[in-house]
């Protein structure tokens, strides 16, 4: 597996473009193929998700995606649904395809009527600029940003020559079961839509569903995976799954790292859990805890808060068996060993200081009550998170 | 029911005192009677809770409570358990009672050995100053404070002449199922311990379990209820329950209002839910949401985030039926009516501005899918929450 540049445009046959002249942004991605989607589990579900889910259920295929930022088209009733359908229809008209082959996505403020006129006014500029060059990828990735500070993209080439590439956005309202998170992933592999569906669900559970910024699940999350088949290669499914998970892990970490106000990425690696579910509960509880998150912001290796989070996660935990270390990938400091606190000597304090100052802090927890493991990602809780969310308005 | 001053010391026969010369504080409450307790559901449970739970299980009675602040005696292994037993034994010796009639509570940092020597050195000062005057109540309430900024107390007299009074502490690590929250409640009613137990559980579910500061469940939470019987009145249980819930509601709101860094109290009133559980899920999701909490800090009536929280709470929600209003008790502004957004005219904007500037912001949600209701309390998320928790160290 080789890491590539170019995101979705490194996948044969994918063209894209986007504009973001102000608060509103518009992105279009064109590439026909079998497709699958994963949607928010929030029971208040935004109009574009209904339109896209219907399209996938009907066809198992997508020909293109139209996505806007600046307005979530959520909680907008029948009118919102008509607006989302209108978005599909506008793009379908330009491309000369059926409008039920169009995926529609929106992100931004909730409860405001979408300005479809703006989309209609700007669609030509986007469609005329569609390109398979890397610029197409980065323009589309930027057009869907809201409070994101950087565009998010990833691509790999598998040994069979197949490519998988994706773009994503997401910064606030991120939590297991999808935040205001959009992910558009493409591959030139030949894969049936039911296989895509199961691959995507499995990969999302390990990646996008394991990131937490603030614990708020959005009304608008979706991840779409389209397989164009342009490579004419039917992949080994294990290798394809591995490649897909690698792309989604990469994008998920980019989202966590760009969490609103974040200064560092937190990775919680949990092993020794009784079940996979338990391992995930503990990993997510750690990266969700405001106390752990603000400790990491303060460069404080506050393992007591980590242990407390494990304890209330709902998972089976035996406090006499827990081991815990902080790491930055190169250095590692064990603070609790089998329930016993390791006293901090000068050498360890030096290590801890360098670890806690790193841009990525890894928290390793061994529950030692079983064989399951899981990893979750989050970010620190900072003054800027509060500022961004106290000032951003509906 | 008449609201009284004096907290626990308004209950006949209760004497208390406390000192807090520095980071460590020590409080003692003396009053013998049938007793019941509710403890944290965190699976990492601190040593004093084990000692107190054992005492209650054995006797169904308490003669006194010893509580320290500054060190949680949590995650301290066998040694911590011995230290908690030693605390009980120190007080038992001074009072001349069995040590298994002593409730023990601790709050503060996790994973540090408790300095029992300090407690031994200071117990005489506290025991010699025990008093049934209001000063005893306020000294004890202050001695158990950690990041609390104000002592918390409440008392009522029922029509039968019975008194119920309580003190509490709690500021961070507060969430449903108990935060680093201690509550000590006394009554002079004659009540058996099994009745106390069921009354307390019922009341805690409606009060302390409905407050959220940061969603972190502590290792040390406990609420103890002791009935001295000094009034020689066996109460009408409905009236007693009502009085108890009134005290616990009062204390719970005091804790939420004094949440770390908080500038205002948030009260989420949910009705029209399919079940009580659903109503509680929605109410707690609203006050737990960092996005709602930071919007309230920013005086932003961001109803979209409230609706999103209801949607991901896990409760049955139909977005076409939701109604939502912000209120400060006197003024009220309906922003969503049966799924329809109410456009904000000048009059409403004026009302909203005064509501959002109030020290207590009430969010009223009618799900309109059933008949159950629940109320939860929380506080806004502020720069100071981050500062306090980035700087406070283990």
PDB file of C-alpha atoms in Angstrom, chain B residues 26 31 82 103 112 117 125 142-143 173 175 234 238 268 273 296 315 318 328 333 335 342 365 367 376 382 389-390:
ATOM      1  CA  UNK B  26     -11.827  18.194  57.329  1.00  0.00           C
ATOM      2  CA  UNK B  31     -26.052  12.596  64.604  1.00  0.00           C
ATOM      3  CA  UNK B  82      -6.745   0.944  55.184  1.00  0.00           C
ATOM      4  CA  UNK B 103     -19.523   7.253  57.197  1.00  0.00           C
ATOM      5  CA  UNK B 112      -2.304  10.212  45.778  1.00  0.00           C
ATOM      6  CA  UNK B 117      -1.511  11.919  59.823  1.00  0.00           C
ATOM      7  CA  UNK B 125      -9.835  20.864  66.657  1.00  0.00           C
ATOM      8  CA  UNK B 142     -16.925  24.951  53.510  1.00  0.00           C
ATOM      9  CA  UNK B 143     -14.492  22.289  54.680  1.00  0.00           C
ATOM     10  CA  UNK B 173     -16.591  16.042  37.268  1.00  0.00           C
ATOM     11  CA  UNK B 175     -22.642  14.207  35.451  1.00  0.00           C
ATOM     12  CA  UNK B 234     -43.183   9.233  61.828  1.00  0.00           C
ATOM     13  CA  UNK B 238     -45.439  11.363  50.461  1.00  0.00           C
ATOM     14  CA  UNK B 268     -33.814  21.961  30.548  1.00  0.00           C
ATOM     15  CA  UNK B 273     -41.721  12.289  25.876  1.00  0.00           C
ATOM     16  CA  UNK B 296     -25.499  29.912  26.434  1.00  0.00           C
ATOM     17  CA  UNK B 315     -34.987   9.189  22.801  1.00  0.00           C
ATOM     18  CA  UNK B 318     -40.241  13.401  15.705  1.00  0.00           C
ATOM     19  CA  UNK B 328     -35.948  33.111  32.304  1.00  0.00           C
ATOM     20  CA  UNK B 333     -39.857  33.195  23.691  1.00  0.00           C
ATOM     21  CA  UNK B 335     -38.674  29.700  18.735  1.00  0.00           C
ATOM     22  CA  UNK B 342     -41.006  31.009  14.402  1.00  0.00           C
ATOM     23  CA  UNK B 365     -38.852  21.424  24.926  1.00  0.00           C
ATOM     24  CA  UNK B 367     -41.530  16.542  22.110  1.00  0.00           C
ATOM     25  CA  UNK B 376     -32.149  18.573  34.145  1.00  0.00           C
ATOM     26  CA  UNK B 382     -16.703  29.103  29.635  1.00  0.00           C
ATOM     27  CA  UNK B 389      -9.138  22.186  34.375  1.00  0.00           C
ATOM     28  CA  UNK B 390      -6.001  22.834  32.383  1.00  0.00           C
TER      29      UNK B 390
END
